Every structure is written in structure tokens, then in C-alpha cells.
XYZ file of C-alpha atoms in Angstrom:
745
model
C 6.434 -13.265 53.005
C 3.472 -12.197 50.913
C 3.355 -13.280 47.270
C 0.876 -11.476 45.037
C -0.150 -13.132 41.808
C -2.121 -11.039 39.333
C -4.211 -12.960 36.829
C -5.320 -10.664 34.019
C -8.194 -11.889 31.893
C -9.339 -10.230 28.696
C -13.085 -10.164 28.205
C -14.855 -10.938 24.974
C -14.951 -13.984 22.820
C -14.026 -12.426 19.510
C -10.265 -12.792 19.768
C -8.309 -15.643 18.229
C -6.759 -18.154 20.582
C -3.264 -19.487 20.118
C -2.149 -22.998 19.238
C 1.231 -24.487 18.609
C 1.359 -25.666 14.961
C 0.872 -29.428 14.636
C 2.222 -31.587 11.866
C -0.271 -30.329 9.263
C 0.677 -26.634 9.447
C 1.097 -24.778 6.160
C 4.819 -25.456 6.245
C 4.173 -29.216 6.176
C 1.448 -29.444 3.539
C 1.402 -29.578 -0.228
C 0.278 -25.954 -0.126
C 3.770 -25.072 1.076
C 5.227 -27.121 -1.751
C 3.085 -25.193 -4.203
C 4.430 -21.982 -2.737
C 7.998 -23.088 -3.238
C 7.442 -24.080 -6.868
C 7.916 -21.442 -9.591
C 4.617 -19.973 -10.710
C 3.700 -20.149 -14.390
C 3.130 -17.103 -16.532
C -0.285 -15.501 -16.467
C -2.660 -17.921 -18.206
C -5.817 -19.862 -17.349
C -5.029 -22.955 -15.326
C -5.239 -26.243 -17.123
C -7.297 -29.214 -15.927
C -5.773 -31.698 -13.596
C -3.371 -29.290 -11.818
C -5.650 -28.698 -8.841
C -5.168 -31.390 -6.185
C -6.243 -31.538 -2.528
C -3.290 -31.217 -0.133
C -2.094 -34.671 0.941
C -0.782 -35.312 4.429
C 2.942 -35.478 5.019
C 5.096 -37.032 7.693
C 6.867 -34.625 10.063
C 10.566 -33.990 9.344
C 12.931 -36.529 10.882
C 15.473 -33.845 11.655
C 15.012 -30.260 12.812
C 17.137 -29.025 9.910
C 14.655 -30.521 7.439
C 11.755 -28.398 8.708
C 10.649 -25.135 7.097
C 12.209 -21.891 8.311
C 9.574 -19.554 9.717
C 11.763 -17.266 11.822
C 14.250 -14.732 10.555
C 17.394 -14.195 12.612
C 16.676 -11.601 15.265
C 12.928 -12.268 15.336
C 10.891 -14.029 17.991
C 9.120 -17.227 16.889
C 5.567 -16.736 15.652
C 2.568 -18.795 16.737
C -0.161 -19.920 14.359
C -3.578 -18.807 15.535
C -6.947 -20.525 15.696
C -9.909 -18.805 14.149
C -12.765 -18.393 16.679
C -16.436 -18.723 15.885
C -18.971 -16.163 17.065
C -19.487 -18.298 20.188
C -15.788 -18.258 20.982
C -15.146 -21.904 20.117
C -11.655 -22.143 18.594
C -11.356 -23.701 15.151
C -8.161 -24.393 13.330
C -7.077 -23.218 9.925
C -7.945 -19.817 8.522
C -9.274 -20.087 4.961
C -6.550 -18.140 3.108
C -3.778 -20.690 2.718
C -1.449 -19.150 0.160
C -0.812 -16.166 -2.091
C 1.336 -16.689 -5.192
C 2.542 -13.725 -7.233
C 4.107 -14.170 -10.679
C 5.781 -10.987 -11.951
C 7.211 -10.440 -15.425
C 9.234 -7.243 -15.772
C 9.477 -5.483 -19.141
C 10.540 -1.898 -18.301
C 8.838 0.465 -17.849
C 5.949 -1.940 -17.075
C 5.406 -5.123 -15.059
C 2.706 -7.747 -15.616
C 1.542 -9.401 -12.397
C -0.617 -12.438 -11.697
C -1.784 -13.001 -8.105
C -3.322 -16.364 -7.131
C -5.089 -16.575 -3.767
C -5.949 -20.048 -2.514
C -8.783 -20.444 0.006
C -9.380 -23.811 1.698
C -12.315 -24.948 3.817
C -11.356 -27.582 6.378
C -14.627 -27.325 8.242
C -17.656 -29.599 8.042
C -19.938 -26.847 6.651
C -19.622 -24.361 3.742
C -17.928 -21.028 4.412
C -17.961 -17.495 3.008
C -14.779 -15.414 3.214
C -14.162 -11.655 3.100
C -10.507 -10.660 2.646
C -9.173 -7.088 2.576
C -5.856 -6.904 0.698
C -3.657 -4.334 -1.096
C -2.636 -3.808 -4.712
C -0.483 -0.981 -6.129
C -2.303 2.345 -6.302
C -1.639 2.609 -10.056
C -2.475 -1.005 -10.917
C -4.612 -1.605 -13.990
C -6.583 -4.639 -12.721
C -7.797 -6.251 -15.939
C -8.205 -9.997 -15.346
C -10.099 -12.163 -12.846
C -10.813 -15.897 -12.761
C -12.384 -18.296 -10.267
C -11.308 -21.913 -10.108
C -13.431 -24.572 -8.411
C -12.026 -28.073 -8.766
C -11.199 -28.463 -12.444
C -13.641 -25.757 -13.552
C -12.281 -22.282 -14.380
C -14.757 -19.389 -14.597
C -13.648 -16.139 -16.237
C -14.922 -13.108 -14.324
C -16.910 -10.320 -15.974
C -16.555 -6.608 -15.324
C -19.735 -4.750 -14.405
C -20.951 -1.680 -12.582
C -20.285 -2.099 -8.901
C -23.891 -2.225 -7.728
C -24.886 -4.697 -10.437
C -21.866 -6.921 -9.772
C -22.772 -6.995 -6.075
C -26.347 -8.067 -6.909
C -25.067 -10.880 -9.163
C -22.765 -12.083 -6.389
C -25.495 -11.922 -3.748
C -27.876 -13.874 -6.011
C -25.264 -16.607 -6.575
C -24.472 -16.651 -2.877
C -28.177 -16.975 -2.051
C -28.448 -19.878 -4.498
C -25.529 -21.494 -2.614
C -23.262 -21.449 -5.668
C -19.521 -20.854 -5.431
C -18.890 -17.204 -6.336
C -16.234 -14.482 -6.108
C -16.428 -10.677 -6.140
C -13.506 -8.223 -6.416
C -14.230 -4.639 -5.302
C -12.040 -1.564 -4.889
C -12.498 0.436 -1.671
C -9.512 2.771 -2.055
C -7.035 3.197 -4.877
C -4.807 0.605 -3.197
C -7.294 -1.311 -1.007
C -9.398 -4.138 -2.480
C -11.956 -6.544 -1.009
C -12.167 -10.163 -2.130
C -15.479 -11.846 -1.278
C -15.739 -15.630 -1.717
C -19.057 -17.454 -1.286
C -19.904 -21.089 -0.575
C -16.558 -22.840 -0.400
C -17.604 -26.499 0.047
C -16.379 -28.480 3.058
C -12.897 -29.974 2.655
C -12.429 -28.296 -0.721
C -10.507 -25.312 -2.056
C -11.073 -22.379 -4.377
C -8.442 -20.359 -6.224
C -8.991 -16.774 -7.321
C -6.584 -15.237 -9.831
C -6.198 -11.480 -10.324
C -4.101 -10.040 -13.165
C -2.898 -6.469 -13.420
C -0.390 -4.164 -15.089
C 1.658 -1.587 -13.219
C 4.119 1.092 -14.299
C 7.500 0.912 -12.603
C 8.862 3.816 -10.601
C 12.073 5.300 -11.992
C 14.669 7.470 -10.269
C 18.233 8.338 -11.283
C 18.699 5.354 -13.568
C 17.077 2.874 -11.174
C 13.684 1.202 -11.617
C 11.615 0.142 -8.616
C 8.745 -2.323 -8.301
C 6.587 -2.362 -5.152
C 4.285 -5.310 -4.492
C 2.206 -4.495 -1.377
C 1.510 -7.389 0.977
C -0.538 -5.903 3.821
C -3.083 -3.103 4.287
C -2.156 -0.596 6.976
C -4.930 0.392 9.393
C -7.148 3.310 8.426
C -8.794 5.354 11.156
C -12.305 4.440 10.052
C -15.197 2.321 11.264
C -15.633 0.395 8.024
C -14.193 -3.118 8.198
C -13.999 -3.014 4.395
C -11.062 -0.596 4.591
C -9.125 -2.048 7.532
C -8.891 -5.820 8.076
C -8.672 -7.397 11.534
C -5.053 -7.862 12.592
C -3.393 -10.702 14.397
C -1.644 -9.888 17.660
C 2.043 -9.452 18.232
C 3.886 -12.741 17.750
C 0.995 -14.342 15.860
C 0.727 -15.360 12.227
C -2.087 -16.680 10.102
C -0.196 -19.371 8.203
C -1.101 -17.814 4.828
C 2.386 -17.673 3.360
C 3.369 -15.717 0.271
C 5.488 -16.784 -2.677
C 6.785 -14.300 -5.248
C 8.242 -15.347 -8.590
C 9.992 -12.685 -10.720
C 11.230 -13.024 -14.300
C 13.079 -10.309 -16.252
C 14.849 -10.153 -19.611
C 18.607 -9.729 -19.173
C 18.778 -7.391 -22.130
C 16.428 -4.989 -20.320
C 17.762 -5.670 -16.813
C 21.495 -6.198 -17.323
C 22.581 -5.637 -13.728
C 20.278 -8.150 -12.035
C 17.473 -7.774 -9.496
C 17.935 -6.512 -5.936
C 15.276 -6.931 -3.233
C 15.304 -4.115 -0.677
C 12.928 -5.507 1.945
C 13.190 -9.295 1.495
C 15.691 -11.985 0.593
C 15.635 -13.598 -2.847
C 16.746 -16.978 -4.101
C 18.039 -17.175 -7.670
C 16.430 -19.988 -9.638
C 18.124 -19.325 -12.961
C 20.523 -16.575 -14.003
C 21.899 -18.101 -17.186
C 20.396 -17.737 -20.619
C 18.354 -14.708 -21.606
C 16.390 -14.083 -18.390
C 16.741 -13.554 -14.667
C 14.498 -15.758 -12.535
C 14.296 -15.187 -8.777
C 11.877 -16.264 -6.030
C 11.196 -15.091 -2.500
C 13.334 -16.834 0.120
C 11.442 -19.276 2.358
C 12.178 -17.371 5.561
C 10.592 -14.208 4.162
C 7.096 -15.505 3.396
C 5.202 -13.662 6.124
C 3.062 -10.911 4.579
C 3.839 -8.089 7.025
C 5.641 -5.570 4.806
C 5.715 -4.431 1.176
C 7.972 -6.292 -1.251
C 10.251 -3.771 -2.989
C 12.541 -4.724 -5.866
C 15.049 -2.492 -7.693
C 17.272 -2.797 -10.744
C 19.384 -0.518 -12.889
C 18.114 0.635 -16.261
C 19.903 -0.597 -19.348
C 20.937 2.991 -20.106
C 21.305 5.954 -17.740
C 21.651 8.534 -20.478
C 18.728 10.991 -20.768
C 16.396 9.951 -23.542
C 12.773 9.907 -24.680
C 11.220 6.616 -25.746
C 7.850 6.216 -27.458
C 6.389 2.703 -27.249
C 3.339 2.220 -29.494
C 0.926 -0.627 -30.082
C 0.769 -0.533 -33.870
C 2.083 1.070 -37.015
C -0.843 3.310 -37.964
C -3.429 3.403 -35.146
C -3.368 2.550 -31.467
C -2.044 3.648 -28.076
C 1.369 4.859 -26.976
C 3.490 5.276 -23.869
C 6.116 8.040 -23.895
C 8.825 8.110 -21.220
C 11.007 11.234 -21.037
C 14.115 10.997 -18.863
C 15.182 14.325 -17.335
C 18.319 15.945 -18.764
C 21.283 16.997 -16.654
C 21.146 20.652 -15.640
C 23.150 23.088 -13.512
C 21.395 22.384 -10.212
C 23.163 25.076 -8.158
C 22.137 27.734 -10.655
C 18.610 26.372 -10.852
C 17.839 25.906 -7.166
C 18.395 29.386 -5.753
C 17.057 30.072 -2.247
C 14.861 27.323 -0.880
C 12.079 27.561 1.670
C 11.331 24.125 3.109
C 8.636 23.175 5.615
C 8.805 19.686 7.089
C 5.378 18.425 8.192
C 5.619 15.394 10.473
C 2.832 12.973 11.389
C 3.059 12.243 15.142
C -0.250 10.377 15.439
C -0.570 7.111 17.355
C 0.089 4.859 14.357
C 3.550 6.448 13.946
C 4.694 5.197 17.369
C 7.810 3.042 17.444
C 9.924 2.360 14.328
C 7.997 4.711 11.960
C 8.642 7.801 14.094
C 12.221 6.684 14.813
C 12.833 6.417 11.050
C 11.303 9.848 10.522
C 13.531 11.410 13.171
C 16.648 9.963 11.552
C 15.562 11.194 8.143
C 14.766 14.654 9.519
C 18.217 14.955 11.087
C 19.817 14.015 7.776
C 17.609 16.522 5.935
C 18.456 19.322 8.370
C 22.164 18.682 7.800
C 21.647 19.229 4.048
C 20.158 22.698 4.403
C 22.256 25.600 3.139
C 22.724 28.943 4.962
C 20.661 30.716 2.285
C 17.716 28.376 2.908
C 14.845 29.002 5.319
C 12.895 26.227 7.042
C 10.340 25.290 9.674
C 8.907 22.082 11.168
C 5.179 21.418 11.641
C 3.913 18.441 13.651
C 0.374 17.166 13.359
C -1.874 14.634 15.073
C -5.080 15.841 16.753
C -3.694 19.365 16.421
C -0.682 21.065 14.861
C 2.526 22.371 16.406
C 5.366 24.429 14.945
C 9.032 24.879 15.673
C 9.303 28.573 14.750
C 5.900 29.732 13.511
C 7.395 30.918 10.217
C 10.425 29.758 8.191
C 13.740 30.926 9.622
C 17.265 31.032 8.123
C 19.138 27.737 8.404
C 21.771 29.072 10.797
C 23.720 26.821 13.146
C 21.584 28.052 16.058
C 18.267 27.324 14.345
C 19.501 23.909 13.186
C 20.471 23.103 16.789
C 16.998 24.119 18.001
C 15.437 21.978 15.279
C 17.506 18.945 16.284
C 16.277 19.281 19.868
C 12.688 19.730 18.639
C 12.940 16.532 16.592
C 14.398 14.622 19.524
C 11.410 15.468 21.725
C 8.742 14.345 19.229
C 6.317 11.754 20.609
C 3.490 9.880 18.888
C -0.131 9.852 20.015
C -3.643 10.856 18.940
C -5.370 10.934 15.566
C -4.215 12.100 12.139
C -5.497 15.524 11.031
C -3.688 16.015 7.746
C -5.855 18.846 6.398
C -4.864 21.321 9.114
C -1.211 20.455 8.595
C -1.465 21.076 4.833
C -3.041 24.484 5.428
C -0.403 25.425 8.005
C 2.517 24.234 5.886
C 1.363 26.018 2.697
C 0.505 29.289 4.396
C 2.276 32.304 2.870
C 5.564 31.441 1.093
C 8.149 34.200 1.350
C 8.318 36.770 -1.469
C 10.284 35.518 -4.445
C 10.699 32.063 -2.963
C 9.234 28.677 -3.736
C 7.979 26.754 -0.747
C 8.624 23.031 -0.698
C 6.471 21.151 1.812
C 7.675 17.688 2.826
C 5.078 15.446 4.501
C 6.310 12.502 6.580
C 3.382 10.154 7.281
C 2.311 6.522 7.168
C -0.914 7.726 5.528
C -3.186 5.680 7.800
C -6.243 7.887 7.413
C -9.660 7.203 5.959
C -10.577 10.513 4.291
C -8.153 10.180 1.356
C -10.402 12.034 -1.096
C -10.890 14.939 1.285
C -7.138 15.326 1.794
C -6.430 15.209 -1.944
C -9.119 17.822 -2.560
C -7.695 20.117 0.120
C -4.191 19.772 -1.301
C -5.350 20.715 -4.783
C -7.271 23.729 -3.485
C -4.352 25.042 -1.436
C -1.746 24.570 -4.169
C -4.060 26.171 -6.756
C -4.781 29.064 -4.384
C -1.075 29.585 -3.782
C -0.440 29.758 -7.524
C -3.333 32.215 -7.978
C -1.612 34.596 -5.543
C 1.507 34.522 -7.681
C 3.374 32.359 -5.173
C 5.005 28.997 -5.819
C 4.651 25.865 -3.712
C 5.163 22.132 -4.127
C 4.198 19.205 -1.912
C 6.353 16.090 -1.524
C 4.873 13.064 0.256
C 7.186 10.717 2.151
C 5.585 7.385 3.059
C 6.931 5.932 6.306
C 6.932 2.356 7.594
C 6.706 -1.223 6.371
C 3.440 -0.716 4.438
C 2.629 2.987 4.000
C -0.533 4.154 2.254
C 1.128 4.641 -1.129
C -2.113 5.789 -2.712
C -2.304 8.838 -0.429
C 1.427 9.572 -0.748
C 1.253 9.479 -4.548
C -1.918 11.609 -4.617
C -0.463 14.239 -2.257
C 2.646 14.510 -4.414
C 0.730 14.574 -7.692
C -1.729 17.270 -6.612
C 1.126 19.205 -5.018
C 3.201 19.076 -8.251
C 5.938 17.283 -6.329
C 7.216 13.717 -6.177
C 6.881 10.865 -3.660
C 9.590 9.154 -1.620
C 9.483 6.271 0.871
C 11.150 5.550 4.222
C 11.035 1.753 4.506
C 11.652 0.003 7.803
C 14.487 -2.138 6.418
C 16.310 0.557 4.481
C 18.781 3.290 5.338
C 16.885 6.623 5.587
C 19.759 8.312 3.771
C 18.487 6.969 0.444
C 15.033 8.486 0.894
C 16.546 11.833 1.929
C 18.854 11.789 -1.080
C 15.937 11.045 -3.398
C 13.846 13.760 -1.759
C 16.481 16.459 -2.198
C 17.089 15.490 -5.797
C 13.425 16.190 -6.410
C 13.445 19.441 -4.420
C 16.632 20.717 -6.005
C 15.639 20.057 -9.602
C 11.919 20.708 -10.031
C 12.895 23.342 -12.585
C 12.423 21.797 -16.056
C 9.204 23.251 -17.381
C 7.302 24.439 -20.472
C 7.508 21.013 -22.121
C 6.065 20.654 -25.600
C 6.073 17.820 -28.109
C 6.702 17.798 -31.823
C 5.111 14.475 -32.799
C 6.685 14.493 -36.253
C 3.381 14.605 -38.090
C 1.803 11.818 -36.022
C -1.840 12.592 -35.119
C -2.043 12.377 -31.315
C -5.141 12.686 -29.111
C -6.419 12.009 -25.572
C -3.030 12.715 -24.020
C -2.636 12.222 -20.279
C -1.389 14.110 -18.348
C -2.465 17.152 -20.253
C -1.372 19.841 -17.770
C 1.631 20.759 -15.597
C 4.132 18.980 -17.840
C 7.268 19.557 -15.741
C 10.163 17.225 -15.015
C 11.469 16.742 -11.497
C 14.962 15.585 -10.647
C 15.895 12.332 -12.346
C 12.243 11.224 -12.340
C 10.850 10.750 -15.826
C 7.742 12.245 -17.300
C 5.354 9.490 -18.438
C 2.757 10.407 -21.062
C -0.050 8.157 -22.352
C -2.133 8.808 -25.439
C -3.732 7.608 -28.661
C -2.274 8.038 -32.131
C -3.237 7.578 -35.766
C -1.436 7.929 -39.052
C 2.302 7.794 -39.640
C 5.119 10.181 -38.723
C 6.715 12.113 -41.553
C 9.772 13.298 -39.570
C 11.549 12.481 -36.278
C 9.596 13.371 -33.141
C 11.192 15.695 -30.568
C 10.657 16.861 -26.955
C 11.324 20.556 -26.312
C 11.545 22.264 -22.923
C 13.045 25.197 -21.046
C 15.661 24.831 -18.313
C 17.708 27.416 -16.370
C 20.585 26.586 -18.699
C 18.465 27.496 -21.709
C 16.260 25.647 -24.220
C 16.797 21.915 -24.471
C 15.765 19.363 -27.065
C 15.546 15.584 -26.690
C 14.957 13.333 -29.723
C 12.211 10.709 -29.352
C 13.107 7.107 -30.169
C 10.079 5.128 -31.393
C 9.815 1.372 -30.774
C 7.025 -1.139 -31.245
C 5.397 -2.920 -28.307
C 5.639 -6.690 -28.133
C 2.551 -6.729 -25.892
C 0.350 -4.985 -28.415
C -2.717 -2.801 -28.032
C -4.402 -4.464 -25.005
C -1.484 -3.690 -22.685
C -0.905 -0.083 -23.771
C -4.641 0.551 -24.022
C -5.157 -0.643 -20.442
C -2.297 1.547 -19.211
C -3.727 4.568 -21.017
C -7.178 3.949 -19.554
C -5.756 3.490 -16.041
C -3.755 6.715 -16.282
C -6.857 8.571 -17.464
C -8.897 7.063 -14.623
C -6.219 8.252 -12.179
C -6.715 11.835 -13.362
C -10.484 11.470 -13.158
C -10.153 10.132 -9.590
C -8.535 13.405 -8.566
C -11.284 15.371 -10.362
C -13.931 13.308 -8.573
C -12.267 13.880 -5.208
C -12.277 17.615 -5.951
C -16.072 17.523 -6.387
C -16.536 16.961 -10.134
C -19.375 14.396 -10.210
C -19.173 14.124 -14.009
C -15.873 12.302 -13.514
C -17.780 9.306 -12.124
C -19.558 8.608 -15.414
C -16.341 9.018 -17.411
C -14.490 6.620 -15.094
C -17.239 4.030 -15.311
C -17.344 4.133 -19.100
C -13.579 3.780 -19.404
C -13.461 0.924 -16.922
C -16.248 -1.012 -18.654
C -14.717 -0.464 -22.095
C -11.259 -1.677 -21.015
C -12.327 -4.222 -18.387
C -10.724 -2.508 -15.374
C -11.622 -2.499 -11.683
C -12.329 0.942 -10.185
C -14.345 2.265 -7.269
C -17.379 2.108 -9.595
C -16.731 -1.210 -11.376
C -16.087 -4.712 -10.045
C -15.236 -8.194 -11.261
C -17.711 -10.981 -10.480
C -17.650 -14.714 -11.220
C -19.784 -17.662 -10.119
C -19.849 -21.395 -10.793
C -23.117 -21.825 -12.690
C -22.501 -25.498 -13.443
C -21.268 -26.566 -10.010
C -23.311 -28.246 -7.294
C -25.096 -26.105 -4.736
C -23.660 -26.002 -1.231
C -25.379 -28.126 1.380
C -26.639 -25.874 4.129
C -25.965 -22.215 5.002
C -22.395 -20.928 4.905
C -20.451 -19.684 7.923
C -18.949 -16.207 7.414
C -15.254 -15.550 8.128
C -13.401 -12.255 7.878
C -9.798 -13.210 7.124
C -7.383 -11.633 9.638
C -3.901 -10.611 8.507
C -0.488 -9.970 10.005
C -0.009 -6.404 11.240
C 2.507 -4.280 9.306
C 6.005 -4.776 10.640
C 6.881 -2.258 13.355
C 3.309 -1.026 13.812
C 2.090 -0.623 17.394
C -1.499 -1.867 17.533
C -3.938 -1.246 20.340
C -3.403 2.528 20.344
C -6.612 4.463 20.746
C -6.753 7.279 18.224
C -9.357 9.723 17.037
C -10.414 9.882 13.420
C -9.965 12.319 10.601
C -13.209 14.095 9.780
C -14.805 12.133 6.970
C -17.281 13.144 4.280
C -20.766 11.706 4.370
C -20.990 7.981 3.744
C -21.110 7.382 -0.025
C -23.742 5.228 -1.650
C -22.772 1.853 -2.997
C -23.069 2.987 -6.602
C -20.668 5.830 -5.819
C -17.961 3.407 -4.833
C -18.492 3.089 -1.091
C -19.671 0.363 1.234
C -23.290 0.433 2.317
C -24.560 -0.479 5.766
C -25.757 -3.751 4.282
C -22.214 -4.462 3.136
C -20.903 -3.871 6.637
C -23.581 -6.133 8.096
C -22.392 -8.836 5.710
C -19.118 -9.078 7.637
C -20.655 -8.567 11.071
C -19.732 -12.091 12.152
C -16.080 -11.048 12.314
C -14.541 -8.887 15.030
C -15.858 -5.353 14.425
C -13.433 -2.770 13.090
C -13.996 -0.322 15.931
C -12.874 -2.991 18.367
C -9.142 -2.443 18.429
C -6.545 -5.070 19.026
C -4.086 -4.748 21.891
C -0.447 -5.740 21.832
C -1.472 -9.027 23.493
C -3.508 -9.883 20.399
C -6.992 -9.650 21.892
C -9.963 -7.624 20.722
C -11.150 -5.298 23.497
C -13.596 -2.414 23.483
C -11.727 0.783 24.256
C -13.973 1.618 27.200
C -13.522 -1.864 28.616
C -9.773 -1.566 28.170
C -9.760 1.678 30.112
C -11.833 0.098 32.893
C -9.427 -2.834 32.819
C -6.483 -0.493 33.284
C -8.252 1.220 36.201
C -8.894 -2.195 37.769
C -5.270 -3.202 37.332
C -4.106 0.040 38.910
C -6.393 -0.585 41.902
C -5.071 -4.145 42.339
C -1.469 -2.944 42.025
C -1.969 -0.215 44.654
C -3.734 -2.677 46.971
C -0.895 -5.166 46.566
C 1.746 -2.523 47.249
C -0.061 -1.446 50.428
C -0.343 -5.046 51.584
C 3.355 -5.610 50.946
C 4.317 -2.507 52.948
C 2.143 -3.698 55.811
C 3.750 -7.141 55.750
C 7.225 -5.598 55.860
C 6.279 -3.485 58.852
C 5.037 -6.592 60.646
C 8.277 -8.339 59.838
C 10.326 -5.450 61.264
C 8.250 -5.370 64.422
C 8.434 -9.103 64.977
C 4.800 -9.546 64.171
C 3.556 -8.380 67.587
C 3.697 -4.637 67.085
C 6.855 -4.148 69.232
C 10.212 -2.890 67.939
């Protein structure tokens, strides 16, 4: 009998090794205890609350230990961080992320504390790529070293980088917060002393999503991979079954008067700390502390009746936030004949659960089509494919063909969104409005280029007297919400999300509500004598189904009569009275939200080629202290001791988004020329700064190793050769056995 043993080795020394967690893993340290404790409201930390993590005895019983594995999951292994020479070292620097969220509809205030520890014998620098909501108004930043708290300053991006580099060169503790995409940020930490820790606190405001009487808060926990070479956009990922040990704790507080029905987590489990009194207080369950999917929370509004609410910061002068809920209309009369094109991303990153979710959602959507509707399906990866070639009536025969087409979809290749947009928006039928529905995880690098193309195509369609809308559907555990929101905004549509732990029926229902009711238009405001200026948005003021219109602006003077919203619907003219209330947060909160909304509009103008938008964005950000692609927060410890010796550089790896198949080799979306640093992009020098980490173009396989694509292909060829050789040897051995070993029968 011949036994063949294949030993497969993976070349390269850049990949993390694995180690079973000893007694001082994050679950058994004081850092874990800090995670479990409720986080305080956003405020500078007081002296004396920053202690080094003491050691702790292992649990005497297995039931006493921390829960790291959810039912149905395989156990995860903590990884060792390798040096450039391949020598394994324990303990990645990011030890914990604590998020404190206070909900006051329609806004949430969020404080995020990231704790970095250095358990090495020499100083370290850390670069960490992490997500924030695409509409976050990042307006606070502090660095804490020991008992010293340093308040960060906002500055132009290039200048902030120079300040950070100077402090880093002087071996002072420093921190720099930069924005690479609307929802992708880079945290750079310099000179963390040996056996010490640094905490960085980021504070931001975010508007809640609202749909059909339900508010939604999304707190992103992981950046999905972008098909780009820059390691400042895509972090290195741990392999399947690995985890970094950087657990997350989330603490949410909401007023019961504003959230009467309680808080419901869609993607995670919550533990109620306190539900009596005037507030809800919930925290993330211990078993759900791995940062591999977005945290999504929902709650019912205090009133589902259509209304318009004006929240203002003062009595005579200040900023305001107007929320207009859509009225109920005769949908069947308003919808008419629909022409729907489903565009489906079948690139490599959609393999596995994302594409399976999309297929289920598509089948549900096809079942909702009416006989008077026409439809088509476009697939896109490295090229585009179509079911029919042009929209066809939704007959039983065409629906059956579409179901078969969906069933045969397979994922592979790169993501070429621009071609798909052009194909999907090409030539709506006469007298019809085309609704284009994009299913994608959004893992592309050329976001600006895609947004620009969408605007051009939608504008061109309108110029021809035709009507078209684009609806983005984000798919997966951590979709690129920035791209999904931008696609929908520039396409005059609305976004929806297919989450890995949610029934696709909800997303399809939300999508069709938007498609069926994007008919409330010609909105005007009677401000009741109030002097209003700098209103945003200032164009395309339409309401989509059960999704409110949110308007920011500045006001002065006093109203002499009640304010009113007027609009036109298929049922005739409608009028909604505006209820005015004062803001308890005051001018800073509403002013920051107004500035962030204005910056969002300018971002789209900049992506469309308007270079004047850059100066306007920079001025707004500096005036209101906000992080943008052109402004950054920087802080350094001027009074602290200088680090002893040069710092070792570490690029913090993260858990891969849940359900994402890594190691797929994909081609890249065509990108614009590399922007200069002062235009909001990373320079070559910036990329060299993180060169000590595994390079971004080196992709990670499902085994968790970093392998060059060419080497992987050669490895596969080698394996195939060994397998064929082994099979031939086995056949030969069997023949010898049949012949008695002497060649006779």
C-alpha cells in the first residue's frame, strides 16, 4: 500500500502565525473589564481613570470564562503579529474599541474610544484603517497619554500631516486622523512607549435613517476591501478562523419619550442594563464583540403620522434642521407602468453569502412585478451581461426565464460599475420612468468616478425628456455605504441594504416602497416670515416613499405666521404644517450638521469635476472643526517624555467582513490619476510610511496567509503536478497488487 502525504508550505514571512490564547488574552485582562463596563457620555477623561491592565488568574470553571464563540460558529484563534523578519510577536496594539451612543431623533451623538497598547520592549507606531458612517460630522478628537489629555486641532490635511511627522520625528507621542473616503478613515499613532497605552477619542454626529415610521442607526465596524493598491483604503485582513483580540463594546442610551417602543438590534445581540426610569440603556452582548459586521439598530418613531418638524438652535438667529415626513398617497394611481432594470454585481468579492442574498432578493423582487411592468437584468464584473437586451413585459414566461438566469449567476472578476450604469440607463421606453436597482457590495476604489458617471447619465437622461432613477442596494455584512448613498443621491433614488443576518424580504419591501412612491414633487416652503438662507439641499426637492426629506439651513429673525410645506402629488396639492421646536443641543450641534450636509453636496460637485468645491469644503471644515478629505485632526504630547529609540511600525490587521471570501484575485476598476496629498489623497510617501506591513496588493488566501498572486498560481500548478504524480503512482501500485507483484496475472 502506498501512502502519499502532501505537505503544503506557504512562502513569505509577512503572514501572521497562530497561537492559542494564553491566560492574558483580551478576555482575561482589565481591558475586557473596561469593555464590559458602561461607557460615560462624551466628555474629556478625568485624571486617575487610566490604569495599566493588571494580571488576572484564569477562571476556575469553564463557565466562568468569556464567551468568544456564537452558536453555530467555529472557534476563533488569536493571531501573533509578525515582524518584518517573520519573528512572531504577541499582542496586536489595538486592544479595544468603545462606542458610546446617545440617540435623540433624528440625530445620534457618538463617542468612539480606541485603546492602543504596546507590550513590546521598544516604542511602536501604529496605522489603523477603520470605518465611520458616510454622513458623520466628525467634530472632536483627543489623545490621552497616561493622565495627560491633549485636545486635537483641525487643520488643512497637508499641514496636519507635517505637524504629525515633526512630532513623530521628535519621538513625541502623537495622533493623526485622516479621511480617505467618505466612510474610510486612517488613524496614525506615533511613539507609544513600551509597556504603556494610548487612548484616542473621536466624537461625531450622525443623522438617523428613517423609513415608514422606523429609525435606523448604523455603526460600521469593519472596512470592506477596495480593489486598489493603496493600503490606506484597504487594511490587511486576518485569515478565516482568526481574530485580532481587539474586542468592541457598544453602549446605547435613548430617551423613552422619544423612543417609546425600545431598541432592537438587527445584526447583534443586546443586553439591557436599565429600562426603568426615563431612558433606555443597552450594551452589546459579550458574545458579539468581534468587529466583522456593521452594528445596525432600529426603533419605532414616537409618532407615525406624517408631519414636518423644524428644530432650530435659537430664537432669533442660528441653524435649523427640517424633517418632512411623506404624506400618504394613492400609490396605485401614482405608480402607473414601471420599467425596472436590475443591475447585479457578480464580481469576485460577491462570492458566497453576498451573491446568495442577492439571488434571494431578486427572486422576491421578480415576484412583485405586475403584468403591466417591463424589466431586464444586467450583470456586471469585468464585463456586462443582459437577460433580454431591452426591458420586456413581466409575463409568466419572462419571469420564468429570469428566475433561471438568476439561478445560474456566478461570482468572479473585477467590478466595472461604470459600464453597468451606462447599460442600465440606456434609453427608457417612451412615456415610462426607468428605475435602475443596483445590487453591489460597493468594494471598488474609484468612488468619485462612479458618482460622476451616475450624475452625467441621469442628467443626460433628463435632458432628453426621459425619466430615470437609480436605487443602490448595499449587500453583505459591511457594504460600502458611502458609494450606495452617493449612487442613490445622484440618481434621485433611495438606498436600501441587504444585511447578512436579515431576511431579504425587508430590503425588497423597502425598495419597492421607494420605487412605487417617488412621485411627491414640486415642494416649496412658506417659512412664515422667517428669513432663511444657505438651504441644503437646494435642488430636486422630492419625497420618496415613507422616507423623509431632511433640509438644513440658517435662519434669522422671527416668524410672523405658521410655517407650511406645500407640494404636488397625483392626488392633488397637499399642505403640511410645520411644527417648530427648540434644540436642547444648541447651535454647535445643528451648525455642525448643516456644515456636514453642505460638505456632502460639495463632495458630489468635486467628484463631478468642480475644483472650486475643494476650497469651499476646506473653509467650511476649518470653520466648524470637521474632518474631510482636505482637513485632518492632529494632536501630540508636547509635555511628555521623548521615546527612547526608533519606533517599530505596525499596520493593524482587522477581521474580514462576515461572509466575505478573501484570496480571490480580481481586476480593478479604472481609477483616475493619483491625487496629491493636498487634494485629499495619499502620496507615495504616505504609502512608504506603512511599507513595513504586508503590502495591499498581496492578497490573503482563505488559509490566512499573504501570498503574491503569481506565486499562488505557481503553487497551484505545483500542487496539480504532485497530485497527478501521486495518482499515477497509486494506479501503478494497484496494478502491481493485482499482478502479484511479479508482472503475472
